[in-house]
Coordinates of C-alpha atoms and ligand atoms in Angstrom, one line a residue:
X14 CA -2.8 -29.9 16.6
X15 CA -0.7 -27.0 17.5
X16 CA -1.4 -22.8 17.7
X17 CA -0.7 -22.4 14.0
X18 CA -3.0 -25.2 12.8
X19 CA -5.9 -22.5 14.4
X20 CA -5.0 -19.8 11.7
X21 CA -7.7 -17.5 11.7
X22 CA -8.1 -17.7 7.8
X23 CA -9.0 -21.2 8.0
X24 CA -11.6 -20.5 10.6
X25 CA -13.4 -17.2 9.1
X26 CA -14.7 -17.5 5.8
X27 CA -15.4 -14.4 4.0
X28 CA -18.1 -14.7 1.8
X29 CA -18.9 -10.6 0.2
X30 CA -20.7 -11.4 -2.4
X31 CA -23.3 -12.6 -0.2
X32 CA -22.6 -9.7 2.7
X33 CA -21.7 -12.4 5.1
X34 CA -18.9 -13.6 6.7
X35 CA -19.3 -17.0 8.8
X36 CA -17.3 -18.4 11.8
X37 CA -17.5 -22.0 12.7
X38 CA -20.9 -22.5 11.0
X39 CA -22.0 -19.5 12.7
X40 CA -22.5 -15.9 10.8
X41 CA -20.4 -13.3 12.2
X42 CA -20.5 -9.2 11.9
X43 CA -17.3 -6.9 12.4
X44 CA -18.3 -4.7 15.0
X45 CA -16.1 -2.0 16.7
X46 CA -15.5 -2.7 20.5
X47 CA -16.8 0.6 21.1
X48 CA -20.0 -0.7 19.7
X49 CA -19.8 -3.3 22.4
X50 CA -18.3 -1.0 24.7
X51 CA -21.5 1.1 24.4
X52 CA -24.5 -1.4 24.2
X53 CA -23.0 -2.7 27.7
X54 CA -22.8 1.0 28.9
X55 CA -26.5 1.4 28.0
X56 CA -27.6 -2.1 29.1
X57 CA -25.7 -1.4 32.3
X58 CA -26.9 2.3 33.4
X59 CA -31.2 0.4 31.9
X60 CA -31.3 -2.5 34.1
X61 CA -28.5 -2.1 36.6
X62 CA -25.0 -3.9 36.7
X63 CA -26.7 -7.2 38.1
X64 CA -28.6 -8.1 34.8
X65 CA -26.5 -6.6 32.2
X66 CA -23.6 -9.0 34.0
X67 CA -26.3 -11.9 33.8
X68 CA -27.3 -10.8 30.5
X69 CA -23.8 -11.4 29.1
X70 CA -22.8 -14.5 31.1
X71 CA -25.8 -15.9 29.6
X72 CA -25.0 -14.9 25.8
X73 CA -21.2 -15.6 26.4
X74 CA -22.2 -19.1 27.5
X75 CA -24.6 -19.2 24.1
X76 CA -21.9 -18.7 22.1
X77 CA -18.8 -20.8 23.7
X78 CA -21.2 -23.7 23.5
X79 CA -21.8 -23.7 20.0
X80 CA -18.4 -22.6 19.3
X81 CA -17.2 -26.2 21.6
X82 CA -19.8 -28.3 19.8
X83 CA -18.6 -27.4 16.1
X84 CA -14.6 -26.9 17.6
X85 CA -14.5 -30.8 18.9
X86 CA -16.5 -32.3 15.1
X87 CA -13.3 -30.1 14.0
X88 CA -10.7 -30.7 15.4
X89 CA -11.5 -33.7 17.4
X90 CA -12.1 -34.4 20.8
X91 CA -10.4 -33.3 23.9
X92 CA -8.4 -30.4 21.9
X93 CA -10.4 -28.2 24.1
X94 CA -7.6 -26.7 25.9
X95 CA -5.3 -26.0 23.1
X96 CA -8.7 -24.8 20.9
X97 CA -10.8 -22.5 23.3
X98 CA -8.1 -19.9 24.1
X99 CA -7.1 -19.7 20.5
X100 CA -11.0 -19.3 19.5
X101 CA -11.0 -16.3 22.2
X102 CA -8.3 -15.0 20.3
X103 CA -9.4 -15.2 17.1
X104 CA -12.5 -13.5 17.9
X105 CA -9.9 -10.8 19.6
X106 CA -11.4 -10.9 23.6
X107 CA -8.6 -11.1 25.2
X108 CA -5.0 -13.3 25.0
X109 CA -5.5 -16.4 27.1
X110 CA -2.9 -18.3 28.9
X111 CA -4.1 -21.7 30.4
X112 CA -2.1 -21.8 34.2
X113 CA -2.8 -25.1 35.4
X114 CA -5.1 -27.9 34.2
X115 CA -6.7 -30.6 36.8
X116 CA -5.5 -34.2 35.2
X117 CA -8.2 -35.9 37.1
X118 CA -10.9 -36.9 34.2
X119 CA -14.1 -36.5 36.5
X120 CA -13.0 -33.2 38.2
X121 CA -12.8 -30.0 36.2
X122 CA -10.1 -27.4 37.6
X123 CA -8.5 -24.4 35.1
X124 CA -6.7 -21.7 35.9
X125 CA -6.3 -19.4 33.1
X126 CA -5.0 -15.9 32.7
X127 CA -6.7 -13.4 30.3
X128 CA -4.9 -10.2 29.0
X129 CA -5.9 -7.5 27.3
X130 CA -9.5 -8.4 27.5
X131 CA -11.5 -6.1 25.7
X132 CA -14.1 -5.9 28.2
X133 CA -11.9 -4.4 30.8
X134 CA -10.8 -2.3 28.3
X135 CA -14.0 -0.8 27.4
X136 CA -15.2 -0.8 30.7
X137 CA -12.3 1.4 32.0
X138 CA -12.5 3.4 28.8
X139 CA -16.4 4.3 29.4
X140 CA -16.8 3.9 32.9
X141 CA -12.9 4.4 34.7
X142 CA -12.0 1.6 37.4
X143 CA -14.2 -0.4 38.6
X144 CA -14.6 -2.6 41.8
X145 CA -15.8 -5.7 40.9
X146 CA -14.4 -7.9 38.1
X147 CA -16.9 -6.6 35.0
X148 CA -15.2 -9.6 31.9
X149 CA -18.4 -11.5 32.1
X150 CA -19.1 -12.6 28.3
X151 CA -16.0 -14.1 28.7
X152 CA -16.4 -15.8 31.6
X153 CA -19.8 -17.3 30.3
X154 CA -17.9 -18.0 26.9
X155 CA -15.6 -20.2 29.1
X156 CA -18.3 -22.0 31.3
X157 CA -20.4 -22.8 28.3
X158 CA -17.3 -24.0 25.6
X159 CA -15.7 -25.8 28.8
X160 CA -19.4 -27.8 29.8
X161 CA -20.5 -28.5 26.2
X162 CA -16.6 -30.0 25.8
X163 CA -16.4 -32.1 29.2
X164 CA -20.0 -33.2 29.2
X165 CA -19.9 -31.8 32.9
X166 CA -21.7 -28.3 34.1
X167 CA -18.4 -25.9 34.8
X168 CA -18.6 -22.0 35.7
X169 CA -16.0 -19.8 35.1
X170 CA -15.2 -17.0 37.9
X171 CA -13.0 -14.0 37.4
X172 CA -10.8 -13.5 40.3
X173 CA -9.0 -10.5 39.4
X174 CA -10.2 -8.3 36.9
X175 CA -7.9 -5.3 34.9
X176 CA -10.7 -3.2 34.8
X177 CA -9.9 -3.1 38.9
X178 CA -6.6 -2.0 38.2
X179 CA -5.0 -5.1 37.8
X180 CA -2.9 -5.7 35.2
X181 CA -4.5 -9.0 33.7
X182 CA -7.7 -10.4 34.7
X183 CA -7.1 -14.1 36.6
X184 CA -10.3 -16.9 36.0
X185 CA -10.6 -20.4 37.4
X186 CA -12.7 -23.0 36.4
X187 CA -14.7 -25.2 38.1
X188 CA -17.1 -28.2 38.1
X189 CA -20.6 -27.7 39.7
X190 CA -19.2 -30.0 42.8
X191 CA -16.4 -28.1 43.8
X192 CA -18.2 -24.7 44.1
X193 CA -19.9 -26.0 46.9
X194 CA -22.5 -22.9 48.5
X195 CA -21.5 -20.8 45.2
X196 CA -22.9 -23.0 43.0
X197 CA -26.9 -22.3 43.6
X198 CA -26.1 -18.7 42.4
X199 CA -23.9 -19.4 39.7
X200 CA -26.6 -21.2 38.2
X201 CA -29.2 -18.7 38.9
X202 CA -27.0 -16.0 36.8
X203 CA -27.1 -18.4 33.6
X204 CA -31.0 -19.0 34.7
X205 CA -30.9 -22.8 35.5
X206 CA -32.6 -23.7 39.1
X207 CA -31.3 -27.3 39.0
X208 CA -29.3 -29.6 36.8
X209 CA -32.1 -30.5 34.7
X210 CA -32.8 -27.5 33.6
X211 CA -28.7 -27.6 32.5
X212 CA -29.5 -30.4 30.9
X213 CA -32.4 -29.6 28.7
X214 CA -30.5 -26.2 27.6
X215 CA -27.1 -28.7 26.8
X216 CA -29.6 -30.8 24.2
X217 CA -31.4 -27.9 22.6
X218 CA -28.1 -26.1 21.9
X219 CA -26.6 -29.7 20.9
X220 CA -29.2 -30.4 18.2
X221 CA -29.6 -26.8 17.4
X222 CA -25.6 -27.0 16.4
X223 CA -26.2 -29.8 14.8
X224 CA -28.7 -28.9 12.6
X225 CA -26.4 -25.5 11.7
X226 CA -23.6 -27.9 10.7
X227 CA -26.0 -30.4 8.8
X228 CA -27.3 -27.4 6.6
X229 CA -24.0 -25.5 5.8
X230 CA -22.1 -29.0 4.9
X231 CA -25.4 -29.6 2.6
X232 CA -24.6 -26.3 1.3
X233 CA -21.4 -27.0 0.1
X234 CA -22.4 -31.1 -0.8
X235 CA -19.6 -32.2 1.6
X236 CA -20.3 -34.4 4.7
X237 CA -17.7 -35.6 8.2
X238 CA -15.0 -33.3 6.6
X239 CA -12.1 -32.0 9.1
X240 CA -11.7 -28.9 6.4
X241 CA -12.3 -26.0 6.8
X242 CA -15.8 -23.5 5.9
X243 CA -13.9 -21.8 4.0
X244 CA -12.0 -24.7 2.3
X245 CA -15.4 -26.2 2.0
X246 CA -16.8 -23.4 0.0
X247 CA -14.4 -22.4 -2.4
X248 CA -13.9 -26.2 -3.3
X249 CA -17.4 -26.4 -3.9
X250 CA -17.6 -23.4 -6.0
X251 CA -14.4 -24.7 -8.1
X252 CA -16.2 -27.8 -8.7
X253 CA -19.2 -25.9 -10.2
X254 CA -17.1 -24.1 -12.4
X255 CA -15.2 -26.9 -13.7
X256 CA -18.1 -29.0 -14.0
X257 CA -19.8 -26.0 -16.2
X258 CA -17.1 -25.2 -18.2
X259 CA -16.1 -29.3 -19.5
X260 CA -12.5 -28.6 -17.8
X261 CA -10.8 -31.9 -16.6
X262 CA -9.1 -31.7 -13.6
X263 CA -7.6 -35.1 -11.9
X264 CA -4.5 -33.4 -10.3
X265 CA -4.9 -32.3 -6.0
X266 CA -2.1 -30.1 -7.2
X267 CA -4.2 -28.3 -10.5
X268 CA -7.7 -28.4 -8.2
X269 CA -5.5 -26.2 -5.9
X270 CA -4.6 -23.9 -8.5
X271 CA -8.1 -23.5 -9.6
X272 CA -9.0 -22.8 -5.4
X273 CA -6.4 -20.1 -5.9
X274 CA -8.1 -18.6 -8.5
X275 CA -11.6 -18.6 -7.3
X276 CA -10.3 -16.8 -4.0
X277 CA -8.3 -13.9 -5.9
X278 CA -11.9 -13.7 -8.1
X279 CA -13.4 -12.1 -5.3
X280 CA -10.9 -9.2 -4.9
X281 CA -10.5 -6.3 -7.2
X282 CA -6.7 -7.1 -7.7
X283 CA -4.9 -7.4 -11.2
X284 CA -4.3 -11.2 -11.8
X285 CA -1.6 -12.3 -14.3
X286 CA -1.9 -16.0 -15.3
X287 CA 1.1 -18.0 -17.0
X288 CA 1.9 -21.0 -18.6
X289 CA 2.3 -22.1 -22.3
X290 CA -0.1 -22.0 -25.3
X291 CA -2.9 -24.7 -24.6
X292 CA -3.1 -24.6 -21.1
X293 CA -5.9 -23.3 -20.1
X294 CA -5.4 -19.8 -19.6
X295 CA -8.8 -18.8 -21.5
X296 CA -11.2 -21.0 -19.0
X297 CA -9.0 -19.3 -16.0
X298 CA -9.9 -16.0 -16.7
X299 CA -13.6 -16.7 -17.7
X300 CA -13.1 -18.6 -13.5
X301 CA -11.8 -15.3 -12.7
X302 CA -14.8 -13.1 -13.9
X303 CA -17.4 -15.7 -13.2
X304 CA -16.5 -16.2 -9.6
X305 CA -15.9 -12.1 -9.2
X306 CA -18.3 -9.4 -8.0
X307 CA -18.0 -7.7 -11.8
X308 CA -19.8 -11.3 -13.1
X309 CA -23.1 -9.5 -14.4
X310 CA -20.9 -6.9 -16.1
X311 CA -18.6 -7.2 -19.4
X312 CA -15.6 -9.4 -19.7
X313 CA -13.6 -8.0 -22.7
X314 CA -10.7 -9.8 -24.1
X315 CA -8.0 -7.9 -26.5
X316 CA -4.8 -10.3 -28.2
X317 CA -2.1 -8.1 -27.5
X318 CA -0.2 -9.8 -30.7
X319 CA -2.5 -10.4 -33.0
X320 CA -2.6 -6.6 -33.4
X321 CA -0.1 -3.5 -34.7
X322 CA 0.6 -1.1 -32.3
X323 CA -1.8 1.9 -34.0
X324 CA -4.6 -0.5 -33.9
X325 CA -3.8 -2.1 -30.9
X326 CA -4.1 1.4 -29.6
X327 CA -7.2 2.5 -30.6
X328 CA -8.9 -0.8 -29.9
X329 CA -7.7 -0.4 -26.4
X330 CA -8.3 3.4 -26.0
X331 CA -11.0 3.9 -28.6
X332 CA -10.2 6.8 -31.1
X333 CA -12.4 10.6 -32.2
X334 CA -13.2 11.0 -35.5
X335 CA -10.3 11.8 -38.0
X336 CA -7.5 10.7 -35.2
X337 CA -6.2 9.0 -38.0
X338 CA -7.0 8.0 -41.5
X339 CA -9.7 5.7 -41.8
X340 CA -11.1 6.8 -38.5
X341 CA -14.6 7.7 -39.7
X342 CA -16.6 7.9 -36.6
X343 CA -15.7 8.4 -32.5
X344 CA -15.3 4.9 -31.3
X345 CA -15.1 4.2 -27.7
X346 CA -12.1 1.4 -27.0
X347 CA -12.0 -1.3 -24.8
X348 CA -11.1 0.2 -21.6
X349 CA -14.6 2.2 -21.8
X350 CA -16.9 -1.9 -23.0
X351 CA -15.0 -3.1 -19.5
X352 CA -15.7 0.1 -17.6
X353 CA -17.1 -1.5 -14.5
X354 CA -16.5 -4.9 -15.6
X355 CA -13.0 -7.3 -16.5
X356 CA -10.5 -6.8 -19.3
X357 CA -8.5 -9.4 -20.4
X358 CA -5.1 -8.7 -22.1
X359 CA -3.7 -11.7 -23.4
X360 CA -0.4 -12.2 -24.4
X361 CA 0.4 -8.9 -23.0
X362 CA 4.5 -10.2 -23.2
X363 CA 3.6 -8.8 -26.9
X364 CA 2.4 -5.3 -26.3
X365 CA 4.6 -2.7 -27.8
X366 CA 7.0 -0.5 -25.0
X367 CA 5.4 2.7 -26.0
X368 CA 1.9 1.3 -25.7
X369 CA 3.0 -0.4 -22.1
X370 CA 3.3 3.2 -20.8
X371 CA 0.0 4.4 -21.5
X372 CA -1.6 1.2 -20.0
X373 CA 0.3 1.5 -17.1
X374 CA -1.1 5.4 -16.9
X375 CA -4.3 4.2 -17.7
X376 CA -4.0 0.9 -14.8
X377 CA -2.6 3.8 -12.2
X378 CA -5.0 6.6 -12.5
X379 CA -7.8 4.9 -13.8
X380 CA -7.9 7.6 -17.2
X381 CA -8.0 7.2 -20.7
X382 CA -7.5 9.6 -24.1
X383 CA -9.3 8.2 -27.0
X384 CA -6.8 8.5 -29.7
X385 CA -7.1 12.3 -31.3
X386 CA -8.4 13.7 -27.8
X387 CA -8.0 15.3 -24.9
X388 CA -10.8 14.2 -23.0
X389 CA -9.8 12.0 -19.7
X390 CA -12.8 9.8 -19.6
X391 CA -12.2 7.8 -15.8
X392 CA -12.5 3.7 -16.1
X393 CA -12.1 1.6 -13.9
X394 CA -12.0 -2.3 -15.3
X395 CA -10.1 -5.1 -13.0
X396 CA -7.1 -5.8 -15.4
X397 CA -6.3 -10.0 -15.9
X398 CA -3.4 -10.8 -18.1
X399 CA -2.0 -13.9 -19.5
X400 CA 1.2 -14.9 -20.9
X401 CA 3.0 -17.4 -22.5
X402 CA 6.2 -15.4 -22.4
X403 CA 8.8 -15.2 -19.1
X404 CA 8.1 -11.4 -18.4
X405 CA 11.5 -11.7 -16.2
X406 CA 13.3 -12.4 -18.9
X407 CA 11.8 -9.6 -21.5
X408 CA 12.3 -7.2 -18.9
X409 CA 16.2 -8.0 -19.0
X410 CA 16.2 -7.9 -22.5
X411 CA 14.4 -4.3 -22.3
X412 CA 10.8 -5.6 -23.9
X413 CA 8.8 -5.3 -20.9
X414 CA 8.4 -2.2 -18.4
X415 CA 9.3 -3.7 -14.7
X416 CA 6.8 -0.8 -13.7
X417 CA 4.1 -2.4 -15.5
X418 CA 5.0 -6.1 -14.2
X419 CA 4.8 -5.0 -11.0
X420 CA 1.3 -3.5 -11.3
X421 CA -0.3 -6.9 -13.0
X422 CA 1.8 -9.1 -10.8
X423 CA 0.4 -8.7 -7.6
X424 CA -1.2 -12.3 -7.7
X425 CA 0.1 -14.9 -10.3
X426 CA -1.5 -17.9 -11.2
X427 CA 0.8 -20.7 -13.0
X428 CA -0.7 -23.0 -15.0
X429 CA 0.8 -26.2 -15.1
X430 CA 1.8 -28.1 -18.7
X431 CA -0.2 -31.1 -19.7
X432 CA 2.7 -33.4 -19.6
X433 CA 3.1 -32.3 -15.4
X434 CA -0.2 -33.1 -15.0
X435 CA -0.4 -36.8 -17.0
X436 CA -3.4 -37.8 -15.4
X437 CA -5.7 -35.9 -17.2
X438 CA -5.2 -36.8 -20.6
X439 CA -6.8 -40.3 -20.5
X440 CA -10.2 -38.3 -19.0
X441 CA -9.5 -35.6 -21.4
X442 CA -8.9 -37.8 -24.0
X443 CA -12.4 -39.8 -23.8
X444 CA -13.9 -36.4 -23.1
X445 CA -12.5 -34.7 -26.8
X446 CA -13.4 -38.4 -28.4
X447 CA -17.1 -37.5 -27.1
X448 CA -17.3 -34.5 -28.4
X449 CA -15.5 -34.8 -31.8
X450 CA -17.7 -38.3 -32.4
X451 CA -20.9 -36.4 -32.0
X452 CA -20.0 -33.8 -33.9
X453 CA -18.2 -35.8 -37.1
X454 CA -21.3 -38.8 -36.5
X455 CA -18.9 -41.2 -36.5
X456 CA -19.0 -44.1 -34.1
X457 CA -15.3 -44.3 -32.5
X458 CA -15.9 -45.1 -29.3
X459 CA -12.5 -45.3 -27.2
X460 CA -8.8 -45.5 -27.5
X461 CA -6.6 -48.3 -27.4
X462 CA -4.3 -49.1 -24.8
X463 CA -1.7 -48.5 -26.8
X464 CA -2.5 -45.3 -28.4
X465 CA -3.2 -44.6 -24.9
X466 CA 0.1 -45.0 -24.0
X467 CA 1.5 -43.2 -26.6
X468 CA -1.0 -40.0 -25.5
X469 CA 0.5 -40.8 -22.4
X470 CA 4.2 -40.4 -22.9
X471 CA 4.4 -37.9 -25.2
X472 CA 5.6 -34.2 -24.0
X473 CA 2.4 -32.3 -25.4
X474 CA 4.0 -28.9 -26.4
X475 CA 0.7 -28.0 -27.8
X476 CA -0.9 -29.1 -24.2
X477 CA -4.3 -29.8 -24.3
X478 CA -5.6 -28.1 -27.4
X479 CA -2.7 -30.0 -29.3
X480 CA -4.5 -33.2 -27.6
X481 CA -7.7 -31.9 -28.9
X482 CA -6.3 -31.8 -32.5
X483 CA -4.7 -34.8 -31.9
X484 CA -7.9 -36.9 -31.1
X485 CA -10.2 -34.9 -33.7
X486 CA -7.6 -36.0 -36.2
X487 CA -7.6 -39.8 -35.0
X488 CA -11.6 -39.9 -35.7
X489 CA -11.5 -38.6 -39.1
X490 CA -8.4 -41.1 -39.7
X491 CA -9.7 -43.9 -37.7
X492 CA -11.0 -47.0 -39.3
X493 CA -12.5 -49.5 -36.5
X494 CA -14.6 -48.7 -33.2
X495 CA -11.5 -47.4 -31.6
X496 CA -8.4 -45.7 -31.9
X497 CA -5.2 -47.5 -32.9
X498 CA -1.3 -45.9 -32.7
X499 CA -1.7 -45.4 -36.3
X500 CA -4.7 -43.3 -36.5
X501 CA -2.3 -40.9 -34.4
X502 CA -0.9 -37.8 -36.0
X503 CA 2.9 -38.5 -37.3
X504 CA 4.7 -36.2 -34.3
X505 CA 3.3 -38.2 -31.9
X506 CA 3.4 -41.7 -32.9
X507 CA 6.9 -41.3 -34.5
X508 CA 7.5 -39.6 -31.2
X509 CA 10.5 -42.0 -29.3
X510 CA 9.1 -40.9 -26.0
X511 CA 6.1 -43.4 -26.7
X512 CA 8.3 -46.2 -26.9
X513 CA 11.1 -45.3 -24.3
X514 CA 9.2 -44.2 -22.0
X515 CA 7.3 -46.8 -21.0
X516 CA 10.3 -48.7 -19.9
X517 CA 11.4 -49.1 -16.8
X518 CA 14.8 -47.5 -17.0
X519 CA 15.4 -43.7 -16.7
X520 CA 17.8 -43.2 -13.6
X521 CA 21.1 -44.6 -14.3
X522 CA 19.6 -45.9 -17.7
X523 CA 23.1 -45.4 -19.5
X524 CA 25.2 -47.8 -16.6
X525 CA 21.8 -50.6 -16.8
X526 CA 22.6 -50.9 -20.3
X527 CA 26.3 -50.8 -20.2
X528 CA 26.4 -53.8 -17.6
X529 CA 23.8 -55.7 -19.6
X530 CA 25.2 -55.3 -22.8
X531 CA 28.6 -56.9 -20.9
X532 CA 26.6 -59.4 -19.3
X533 CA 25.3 -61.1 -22.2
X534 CA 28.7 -60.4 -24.1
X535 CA 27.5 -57.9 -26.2
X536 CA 24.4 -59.7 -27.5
X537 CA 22.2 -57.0 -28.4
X538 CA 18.8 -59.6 -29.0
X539 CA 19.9 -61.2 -25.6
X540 CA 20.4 -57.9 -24.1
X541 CA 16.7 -56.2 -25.4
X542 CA 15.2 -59.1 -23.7
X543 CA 16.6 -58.9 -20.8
X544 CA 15.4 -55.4 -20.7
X545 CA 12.5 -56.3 -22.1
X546 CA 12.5 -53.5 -24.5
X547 CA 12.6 -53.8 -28.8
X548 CA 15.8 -53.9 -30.9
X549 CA 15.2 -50.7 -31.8
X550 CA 15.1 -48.9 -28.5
X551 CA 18.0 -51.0 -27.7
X552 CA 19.4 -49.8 -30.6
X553 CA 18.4 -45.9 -30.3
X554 CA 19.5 -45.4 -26.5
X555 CA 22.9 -47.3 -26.9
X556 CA 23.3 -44.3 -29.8
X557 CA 21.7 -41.9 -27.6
X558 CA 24.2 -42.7 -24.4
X559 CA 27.2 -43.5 -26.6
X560 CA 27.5 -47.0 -26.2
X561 CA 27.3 -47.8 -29.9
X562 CA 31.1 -49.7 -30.7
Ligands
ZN619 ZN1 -11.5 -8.8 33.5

């Protein structure tokens, strides 16, 4: 494991909808320093430097404990050295630099280097220099994380200290042993009079992690998993989503997609989704809104090309009465039904230049006209596109404004074909045959291997509503208890994929058949066998590749 496996995103898991943000099975806050800065002030000038020193060894050592006991069911044992200063980093104490390490397994001897600590900082800020070394949740982070990692009571002592003028503070680390006379009061300060009382604080905290990490990996119905919270969480939440909406998903690659698109939910960011008719794009955006903080408010979906530009217009914008003829009574348009909530604008590739203008006005400022007035009514809906179109493209060929592109592309979502992600359709397949069954009451209960194999090669322009259609037509064809090649619909039975495909040639398919073909002297049955494909393949791909004499 290096530095960049530790990348902060992986470790904090922002959860907003739920006002929470967790770190390592623990719930964090954002606080200023200064807020820090000042409760040590106060603690400090209340019960004297003594305690409020004690007082933050001890929650330091609180804290670096748990944070050792979830770190090592992470990221394994021993990665102590490379974790804990990246952990202090991440939580933004100080920059650690580990100076020497002790290799003897039974001794414990560190020293590190901490810059920029935040508690000298604050100190100096507050309370100018001072004379003794004042980093002390720090050092109590380090004695606790290193003792809960080796098994073995260490204490952390600062040396030098920046808020004494230094320019870095300098800690080493010890085991119990080697601190010889010092060791009585070091264990005072964290209130322990003996090593059994070390002991008994070492199981509560154990069991008390344990119990933290047993009820957030319930949360997320995931057990012994080395990913992440936040990992955890959104995968969870995709699940649920998928699960509720009847999507089929057997691709890592597509479940990733879908993670994508749960995360983005939770900002208030435009999201333009792409990929061709049948793909999915509709369950996406209901994901979107359903996973987004605007989920108890409208989602309002407009066809950008099922309409003419006038209408289009005033379903968008909403129109006063006699803007136009026809218009009988004020109407408020889309943009004011999504006010606080999501508007969808599908196949926005289709919207009209002129139209393009006002929406990105209306995306910009957050202002509308109703058509025939000139009232600025304020909206403010989070904007989700979809296309089937390449936007690039129409913006070379002067169709779409780059303007606008920009504006809904700030995160894009690409939605796979069905024929990149093959291993659906068998589960899709058996999930439409379900469906259609139940609804037709007509007992077909599964699909042959061969028709499977012809839903399996063929390319699936339509994606997976075409393989919808395609199954709802086989049961209303179908004759038996399942569904045969011929109950398919023409284009994809007569398809040659479903025949040629399934053969093992592909790469270097034309110079296999070539060399055959001279093999066996030109004997096209001879040669089909050897291949182990039909005559008429044989046939079909010497055409195809030019090999016909
Ligand atoms: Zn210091």
């Amino acid at each position: 494991m290096n530095k960049e496996d530790l990348h902060v995103f992986g470790l904090v898991e922002f959860r907003p909808d739920e006002g929470a943000i967790f770190f390592q099975n623990r719930r964090l806050v954002l606080l200023s320093t200064s807020t820090f800065g000042r409760w040590n002030r106060y603690l400090t000038q209340k019960v004297g430097e003594e305690e409020a020193r004690r007082a933050l060894l001890r929650a330091g050592y609180h804290e670096g404990f748990h944070q050792s006991v979830c770190a090592n069911r992470r990221f394994g044992q021993h990665a102590g050295y490379i974790v804990a200063p990246r952990l202090a980093e991440l939580l933004g104490f100080s920059l650690v630099e580990v100076r020497s390490v002790c290799e003897d397994p039974s001794r414990f001897k560190v020293d590190a280097n901490f810059y920029n600590s935040i508690e000298a900082e604050q100190h100096v800020f507050l309370a100018g220099l001072s004379t003794t070394p004042v980093c002390s949740y720090q050092m109590g982070f380090s004695s606790g994380y290193s003792s809960a990692e080796r098994g073995m009571e260490i204490y952390f002592k600062e040396v030098r200290c920046a808020a004494c003028g230094d320019n870095y503070c300098s800690t080493i680390g010890r085991d119990a042993a080697s601190w010889g006379e010092e060791l009585a009061r070091m264990r005072q300060d964290y209130g322990f009079e003996s090593f059994a009382d070390v002991e008994a604080f070492w199981a509560e905290r154990r069991d008390r992690a344990a119990a933290l990490i047993k009820q957030r990996e319930k949360m997320f119905s995931h057990s012994g998993s080395q990913e992440t919270g936040a990992d955890l969480a959104i995968r969870a939440r995709t699940k649920k989503a998928i699960e509720e909406g009847h999507f089929v998903v057997r691709e890592p690659a597509m479940m990733d997609i879908l993670d994508q698109a749960v995360c983005v939910a939770r900002l208030n960011s435009p999201v333009l989704v792409q990929g061709e008719t049948g793909t999915g794009k509709e369950f996406l955006v209901n994901l979107i809104h359903q996973q987004s903080a605007r989920r108890d408010q409208e989602l309002v979906s407009v066809n950008c090309a099922a309409l003419t530009e006038s209408l289009l217009e005033s379903e968008l914008f909403g129109h006063t009465k006699g803007a136009f003829t026809g218009a009988v009574s004020d109407k408020p348009g889309l943009f004011e039904l999504a006010a606080d909530g999501t508007l969808f604008l599908d196949e926005i590739g289709e919207m009209p230049m002129g139209l393009q203008a006002k929406l990105l006005r209306a995306i910009e400022n957050g202002e509308i006209r109703r058509v025939g007035s000139n009232k600025i009514i304020k909206v403010s809906p989070r904007f989700l596109a979809a296309t089937n179109r390449d936007l690039q493209a129409l913006i070379t060929a002067g169709k779409f404004r780059q303007d606008l592109y920009f504006r809904l592309n700030s995160f894009v979502i690409q939605l796979p074909p069905l024929r990149e992600r093959r291993d659906s359709i068998p589960p899709l397949a058996q999930q439409f045959l379900q469906e259609v069954t139940s609804a037709f009451e007509k007992k077909v209960a599964s699909v042959s291997p061969k028709a499977m194999a012809c839903l399996m090669t063929y390319p699936w322009p339509g994606n997976v509503r075409e393989l919808k259609h395609a199954i709802e037509h086989a049961v209303v064809v179908a004759s038996g208890n399942s569904i045969e090649v011929c109950d398919l619909p023409l284009q994809i039975r007569s398809c040659s994929h479903c025949e040629e495909e399934q053969l093992p040639l592909k790469h270097g398919e034309r110079q296999v058949i070539a060399q055959m073909l001279a093999v066996h002297g030109g004997d096209r049955t001879a040669t089909a066998q050897a291949l182990n494909i039909s005559m008429s393949t044989l046939w079909r791909k010497m055409k195809r590749h030019g090999l016909m004499p």
